[in-house]
């Protein structure tokens, strides 16, 4: 880095024990650095984007005459390599307009905070979103929120698939539609609405019902990720089709759902992590009775539970297509709205011989 500076999200502070804590409190990314001589703190104070590493090292040697020159430079190199610093002289990459830099400025700050890859620009993450092609299957409770979030965050090409017409009972949770839309096709309405929310992206639609695995396979062809927000057919239905179709096409996917207050997302990209069928089979084996954790449960749903479901899917898709934040696929996670302390989490190894994970 030419002019490193501490990221705004990671401002350090000194603890009463004399260590330096950096990385912020809320991100879960914090580190604690021993600093008995005080020069780590001094280095961080000097790394404000106005000086190069050589100048900072020189100043440290003046401030701490006993400091070894190699150690002075080593402290700076370690801090630069930690991901808590950014290049102050960096310019946004080509490919984003002034309007996009303005529109996505809060995205950029978010990505900067959560991405600890040294030297990686948060604007490159935004550019990766702009280049991404995502298909959203199902535009109901989960899907309308997921599609909205993906359009708003700047996914460059969004394809919206749903066979249904808007019903009045949809309006308690499906935020893309209004009373005037009752009786009209969701796919077209979603396309029009999302295009008005973000005219800097391309939104397309297809009024289509997925009826088999091959159907889903042709839908995901040419896309970078699938947001599976449809729950029919249930049970061994559309999620198993998605699992197999996406693995065959090499497309990662995330599927969201709710069963009353239990709201979850599954994220899969075999062979990076186990496939949906492996994770659910392992969960089933843990249960004395009952089937797989079917998260396409009964009709009970509010705007809140549907919204959380959709946003968990959207967040997983952002991670899958940009690598920021980097989360290894092959898991189901979620929350129970009845119990703030009940975190749903399941990650299992692939089953030996699984044709989805290891190929036929
Ligand atoms: Zn598998």
Coordinates of C-alpha atoms and ligand atoms in Angstrom, one line a residue:
X1 CA 0.0 0.0 0.0
X2 CA 1.2 3.5 -0.8
X3 CA -0.8 5.4 1.8
X4 CA -2.3 3.0 4.2
X5 CA -4.9 4.2 6.7
X6 CA -7.1 2.4 9.3
X7 CA -10.6 1.8 8.0
X8 CA -13.2 3.9 9.6
X9 CA -15.1 0.7 10.7
X10 CA -12.0 -0.6 12.5
X11 CA -10.8 2.3 14.6
X12 CA -8.5 0.9 17.3
X13 CA -8.5 1.6 21.0
X14 CA -6.3 0.7 23.9
X15 CA -7.5 -1.6 26.6
X16 CA -6.8 -1.1 30.4
X17 CA -4.5 -4.2 30.1
X18 CA -2.3 -2.3 27.7
X19 CA -3.2 -4.2 24.5
X20 CA -4.5 -2.6 21.3
X21 CA -7.9 -3.7 20.1
X22 CA -8.7 -3.2 16.4
X23 CA -11.4 -4.4 14.1
X24 CA -14.5 -2.9 15.8
X25 CA -16.9 -4.4 18.2
X26 CA -19.8 -5.2 15.9
X27 CA -18.3 -7.2 13.1
X28 CA -16.9 -10.1 15.1
X29 CA -13.6 -9.4 13.3
X30 CA -11.7 -7.8 16.1
X31 CA -8.1 -8.6 17.1
X32 CA -6.2 -7.9 20.2
X33 CA -2.5 -7.0 19.8
X34 CA 0.0 -7.0 22.6
X35 CA 1.8 -3.6 22.7
X36 CA 4.1 -3.5 25.7
X37 CA 6.4 -0.9 24.1
X38 CA 3.6 1.3 22.8
X39 CA 4.8 1.4 19.2
X40 CA 1.8 -0.5 17.7
X41 CA -0.5 2.2 19.0
X42 CA 1.9 4.9 17.7
X43 CA 2.0 3.2 14.3
X44 CA -1.7 3.0 14.1
X45 CA -1.9 6.7 14.9
X46 CA 0.5 7.5 12.1
X47 CA -1.2 5.3 9.6
X48 CA -3.8 7.9 8.6
X49 CA -3.4 7.8 4.8
X50 CA -1.1 10.8 4.6
X51 CA 2.2 8.9 4.9
X52 CA 3.8 5.9 3.2
X53 CA 5.0 2.9 5.2
X54 CA 8.7 4.1 5.0
X55 CA 7.8 7.5 6.5
X56 CA 5.8 5.9 9.3
X57 CA 8.6 3.5 10.1
X58 CA 11.1 6.4 10.1
X59 CA 8.9 8.3 12.6
X60 CA 8.6 5.3 14.8
X61 CA 12.3 5.0 15.0
X62 CA 12.5 8.7 16.1
X63 CA 9.8 8.2 18.7
X64 CA 11.3 4.9 20.0
X65 CA 15.1 5.1 19.7
X66 CA 15.5 1.6 21.0
X67 CA 13.2 0.1 18.3
X68 CA 14.9 -2.2 15.8
X69 CA 14.4 -0.9 12.2
X70 CA 13.2 -4.4 11.1
X71 CA 10.7 -4.5 13.9
X72 CA 9.4 -1.0 13.0
X73 CA 8.8 -2.1 9.4
X74 CA 7.4 -5.4 10.6
X75 CA 4.7 -3.8 12.7
X76 CA 3.5 -1.8 9.7
X77 CA 3.6 -4.8 7.4
X78 CA 1.6 -6.8 9.9
X79 CA -1.0 -4.1 10.2
X80 CA -1.3 -3.7 6.4
X81 CA -1.6 -7.5 6.1
X82 CA -4.3 -7.6 8.7
X83 CA -7.0 -6.2 6.5
X84 CA -7.9 -3.4 8.9
X85 CA -6.2 -0.9 6.7
X86 CA -7.1 0.5 3.3
X87 CA -5.3 2.4 0.6
X88 CA -6.1 6.0 1.0
X89 CA -5.0 6.8 -2.5
X90 CA -7.3 4.2 -4.1
X91 CA -9.7 5.3 -6.8
X92 CA -12.9 3.5 -7.6
X93 CA -12.5 1.0 -10.5
X94 CA -13.6 1.7 -14.0
X95 CA -17.0 0.3 -14.7
X96 CA -19.0 2.2 -12.0
X97 CA -20.6 5.5 -13.0
X98 CA -20.6 8.6 -10.7
X99 CA -24.3 7.9 -10.1
X100 CA -23.5 4.3 -9.0
X101 CA -20.7 5.5 -6.7
X102 CA -23.3 7.7 -5.0
X103 CA -26.1 5.1 -5.0
X104 CA -23.9 2.4 -3.6
X105 CA -21.8 4.4 -1.1
X106 CA -23.3 2.7 1.9
X107 CA -22.7 -0.8 0.3
X108 CA -19.1 0.2 -0.1
X109 CA -18.7 1.1 3.5
X110 CA -20.3 -2.2 4.5
X111 CA -18.1 -4.3 2.3
X112 CA -15.0 -2.3 3.4
X113 CA -15.8 -3.2 7.0
X114 CA -16.5 -6.9 6.6
X115 CA -13.8 -7.7 4.0
X116 CA -10.4 -8.3 5.6
X117 CA -8.6 -9.4 2.5
X118 CA -5.6 -7.0 2.5
X119 CA -5.8 -4.4 -0.2
X120 CA -9.1 -5.6 -1.6
X121 CA -11.2 -2.6 -2.6
X122 CA -14.9 -2.6 -1.6
X123 CA -15.7 -1.0 -4.9
X124 CA -14.4 -4.1 -6.6
X125 CA -17.0 -6.0 -4.6
X126 CA -19.7 -3.6 -5.9
X127 CA -18.3 -4.2 -9.4
X128 CA -18.6 -7.9 -8.9
X129 CA -22.3 -7.4 -8.0
X130 CA -22.8 -5.4 -11.1
X131 CA -21.4 -8.2 -13.2
X132 CA -23.4 -10.8 -11.4
X133 CA -26.4 -12.6 -13.0
X134 CA -28.9 -14.0 -10.5
X135 CA -32.1 -15.8 -11.1
X136 CA -34.8 -15.6 -8.4
X137 CA -37.3 -18.4 -8.6
X138 CA -40.5 -17.6 -6.6
X139 CA -41.7 -14.1 -6.0
X140 CA -43.9 -14.6 -3.0
X141 CA -43.0 -13.8 0.6
X142 CA -39.4 -14.8 0.6
X143 CA -38.8 -14.0 -3.1
X144 CA -40.2 -10.5 -3.2
X145 CA -38.0 -9.5 -0.3
X146 CA -34.9 -11.3 -1.8
X147 CA -35.5 -9.8 -5.2
X148 CA -35.9 -6.3 -3.8
X149 CA -32.7 -6.6 -1.7
X150 CA -30.7 -8.0 -4.7
X151 CA -32.0 -5.2 -7.0
X152 CA -31.3 -2.5 -4.3
X153 CA -27.7 -3.8 -3.6
X154 CA -26.9 -3.6 -7.4
X155 CA -26.9 -7.1 -8.8
X156 CA -26.5 -6.3 -12.5
X157 CA -28.8 -8.8 -14.1
X158 CA -31.8 -10.1 -12.2
X159 CA -34.2 -12.7 -13.7
X160 CA -37.5 -13.0 -11.8
X161 CA -39.5 -16.2 -12.2
X162 CA -43.0 -16.9 -10.9
X163 CA -46.2 -18.4 -12.3
X164 CA -48.8 -16.8 -10.0
X165 CA -51.2 -13.9 -9.9
X166 CA -51.3 -11.5 -7.0
X167 CA -53.9 -12.3 -4.4
X168 CA -55.2 -10.1 -1.6
X169 CA -53.8 -12.5 1.0
X170 CA -50.3 -12.0 -0.4
X171 CA -50.2 -8.4 0.6
X172 CA -49.5 -9.0 4.3
X173 CA -45.9 -9.9 3.3
X174 CA -45.1 -9.5 -0.4
X175 CA -43.7 -6.0 -0.7
X176 CA -43.4 -5.7 -4.4
X177 CA -47.2 -5.6 -5.0
X178 CA -50.1 -3.2 -4.1
X179 CA -53.9 -3.6 -3.9
X180 CA -54.1 -2.4 -7.5
X181 CA -52.1 -5.4 -8.6
X182 CA -54.5 -8.1 -7.4
X183 CA -55.2 -10.5 -10.2
X184 CA -52.1 -9.5 -12.2
X185 CA -49.0 -11.7 -12.8
X186 CA -46.3 -11.3 -10.1
X187 CA -43.4 -11.8 -12.5
X188 CA -44.2 -8.8 -14.7
X189 CA -45.2 -6.7 -11.7
X190 CA -41.9 -7.5 -10.0
X191 CA -39.9 -6.7 -13.1
X192 CA -41.6 -3.3 -13.5
X193 CA -41.3 -2.5 -9.8
X194 CA -37.6 -3.5 -9.4
X195 CA -36.7 -1.6 -12.6
X196 CA -38.2 1.5 -11.0
X197 CA -36.3 0.9 -7.8
X198 CA -33.0 0.5 -9.6
X199 CA -32.8 1.6 -13.3
X200 CA -29.1 1.0 -13.3
X201 CA -29.6 -2.8 -13.5
X202 CA -31.3 -5.1 -16.0
X203 CA -34.4 -6.9 -14.7
X204 CA -36.1 -9.6 -16.7
X205 CA -39.0 -11.9 -15.9
X206 CA -40.6 -15.1 -16.8
X207 CA -44.1 -16.2 -15.9
X208 CA -43.3 -19.8 -15.4
X209 CA -44.0 -22.7 -13.1
X210 CA -41.1 -25.0 -12.4
X211 CA -42.3 -28.6 -12.9
X212 CA -39.2 -30.7 -12.9
X213 CA -35.4 -30.8 -12.4
X214 CA -34.6 -30.3 -16.1
X215 CA -36.9 -27.2 -16.0
X216 CA -34.8 -25.8 -13.2
X217 CA -31.6 -26.7 -14.9
X218 CA -32.5 -24.7 -18.0
X219 CA -33.5 -21.8 -15.8
X220 CA -30.2 -21.6 -14.0
X221 CA -28.1 -21.9 -17.2
X222 CA -26.1 -18.8 -17.8
X223 CA -26.6 -17.5 -14.2
X224 CA -24.0 -17.1 -11.4
X225 CA -26.4 -18.0 -8.6
X226 CA -30.0 -19.2 -7.9
X227 CA -32.1 -17.6 -5.2
X228 CA -34.7 -20.4 -4.6
X229 CA -37.7 -18.7 -3.0
X230 CA -40.4 -21.1 -4.2
X231 CA -41.5 -24.0 -1.9
X232 CA -43.6 -26.1 -4.3
X233 CA -43.6 -28.9 -4.8
X234 CA -42.8 -29.4 -1.2
X235 CA -40.9 -32.2 0.6
X236 CA -38.6 -33.9 -1.8
X237 CA -39.6 -31.5 -4.5
X238 CA -38.2 -28.2 -5.7
X239 CA -35.2 -28.1 -3.2
X240 CA -34.0 -31.5 -4.3
X241 CA -34.4 -30.4 -7.9
X242 CA -32.5 -27.2 -7.2
X243 CA -29.7 -29.3 -5.5
X244 CA -29.3 -31.5 -8.5
X245 CA -29.8 -29.0 -11.2
X246 CA -27.5 -26.5 -9.7
X247 CA -24.7 -29.0 -9.1
X248 CA -25.0 -30.3 -12.7
X249 CA -24.8 -26.7 -13.9
X250 CA -22.1 -25.7 -11.5
X251 CA -24.3 -22.9 -10.1
X252 CA -24.3 -22.1 -6.4
X253 CA -27.7 -21.5 -4.7
X254 CA -29.4 -20.4 -1.6
X255 CA -32.9 -21.4 -0.5
X256 CA -34.9 -19.7 2.1
X257 CA -38.0 -20.6 4.0
X258 CA -40.0 -20.4 7.2
X259 CA -42.0 -22.7 9.3
X260 CA -44.0 -20.4 11.6
X261 CA -41.4 -18.5 13.6
X262 CA -38.5 -20.6 12.4
X263 CA -36.8 -18.8 9.5
X264 CA -33.8 -20.3 7.7
X265 CA -31.6 -20.2 4.7
X266 CA -29.6 -23.0 3.2
X267 CA -26.5 -22.2 1.2
X268 CA -24.9 -24.8 -1.2
X269 CA -22.2 -25.0 -3.8
X270 CA -20.9 -28.6 -3.9
X271 CA -18.1 -29.7 -3.8
X272 CA -17.5 -26.6 -1.7
X273 CA -19.3 -27.9 1.3
X274 CA -21.9 -30.6 1.4
X275 CA -25.0 -30.5 -0.8
X276 CA -28.6 -29.9 0.4
X277 CA -29.4 -33.6 0.4
X278 CA -26.3 -34.4 2.5
X279 CA -27.0 -31.7 5.0
X280 CA -30.7 -32.7 5.4
X281 CA -29.9 -36.4 5.5
X282 CA -27.5 -35.8 8.4
X283 CA -30.1 -33.7 10.2
X284 CA -32.7 -36.4 9.7
X285 CA -30.3 -38.9 11.2
X286 CA -30.2 -36.8 14.3
X287 CA -33.9 -36.9 14.8
X288 CA -35.7 -39.8 16.4
X289 CA -38.7 -39.3 14.3
X290 CA -39.9 -37.0 11.6
X291 CA -38.6 -36.1 8.2
X292 CA -36.1 -33.6 7.0
X293 CA -36.4 -30.1 8.5
X294 CA -39.0 -29.0 6.0
X295 CA -38.8 -25.3 6.1
X296 CA -41.5 -24.8 3.6
X297 CA -44.0 -25.1 6.4
X298 CA -47.6 -24.2 6.9
X299 CA -49.4 -21.0 5.8
X300 CA -48.6 -19.0 8.9
X301 CA -46.3 -16.1 7.8
X302 CA -46.0 -12.4 8.4
X303 CA -44.2 -9.7 6.6
X304 CA -41.5 -10.0 9.3
X305 CA -40.8 -13.7 8.9
X306 CA -41.0 -13.6 5.1
X307 CA -38.8 -10.6 5.1
X308 CA -36.1 -12.2 7.2
X309 CA -36.2 -15.3 5.1
X310 CA -35.8 -13.2 1.9
X311 CA -33.0 -11.1 3.3
X312 CA -31.1 -14.2 4.5
X313 CA -31.3 -15.5 1.0
X314 CA -30.2 -12.2 -0.5
X315 CA -27.3 -12.0 1.9
X316 CA -26.2 -15.5 1.0
X317 CA -26.4 -14.7 -2.7
X318 CA -24.3 -11.5 -2.2
X319 CA -21.7 -13.6 -0.4
X320 CA -21.8 -16.4 -3.1
X321 CA -21.3 -14.0 -6.1
X322 CA -18.7 -11.7 -4.5
X323 CA -16.9 -13.7 -1.8
X324 CA -17.6 -10.8 0.6
X325 CA -18.1 -11.7 3.3
X326 CA -16.6 -15.1 2.6
X327 CA -18.7 -17.9 4.1
X328 CA -18.1 -21.5 3.2
X329 CA -21.3 -23.0 1.7
X330 CA -22.8 -26.3 2.8
X331 CA -25.0 -25.2 5.7
X332 CA -28.4 -24.2 7.0
X333 CA -28.7 -21.4 9.4
X334 CA -31.5 -19.2 10.8
X335 CA -33.3 -17.9 13.7
X336 CA -36.4 -18.7 15.8
X337 CA -38.5 -15.6 16.3
X338 CA -39.9 -17.0 19.5
X339 CA -36.4 -17.3 21.1
X340 CA -33.7 -14.8 20.4
X341 CA -31.1 -17.2 21.9
X342 CA -32.1 -20.1 19.5
X343 CA -29.7 -20.0 16.6
X344 CA -30.4 -22.6 13.9
X345 CA -27.2 -24.0 12.5
X346 CA -26.4 -27.2 10.6
X347 CA -23.3 -28.1 8.7
X348 CA -22.3 -31.6 7.9
X349 CA -19.8 -33.5 5.8
X350 CA -20.9 -34.8 2.4
X351 CA -22.1 -38.4 2.5
X352 CA -19.6 -40.8 0.9
X353 CA -20.7 -41.6 -2.6
X354 CA -23.2 -38.8 -2.9
X355 CA -23.6 -38.3 -6.6
X356 CA -24.3 -34.6 -6.2
X357 CA -21.3 -33.9 -4.1
X358 CA -18.8 -36.2 -5.8
X359 CA -20.3 -36.6 -9.3
X360 CA -22.1 -39.7 -10.7
Ligands
LIG1 ZN1 -24.2 -34.5 -1.3

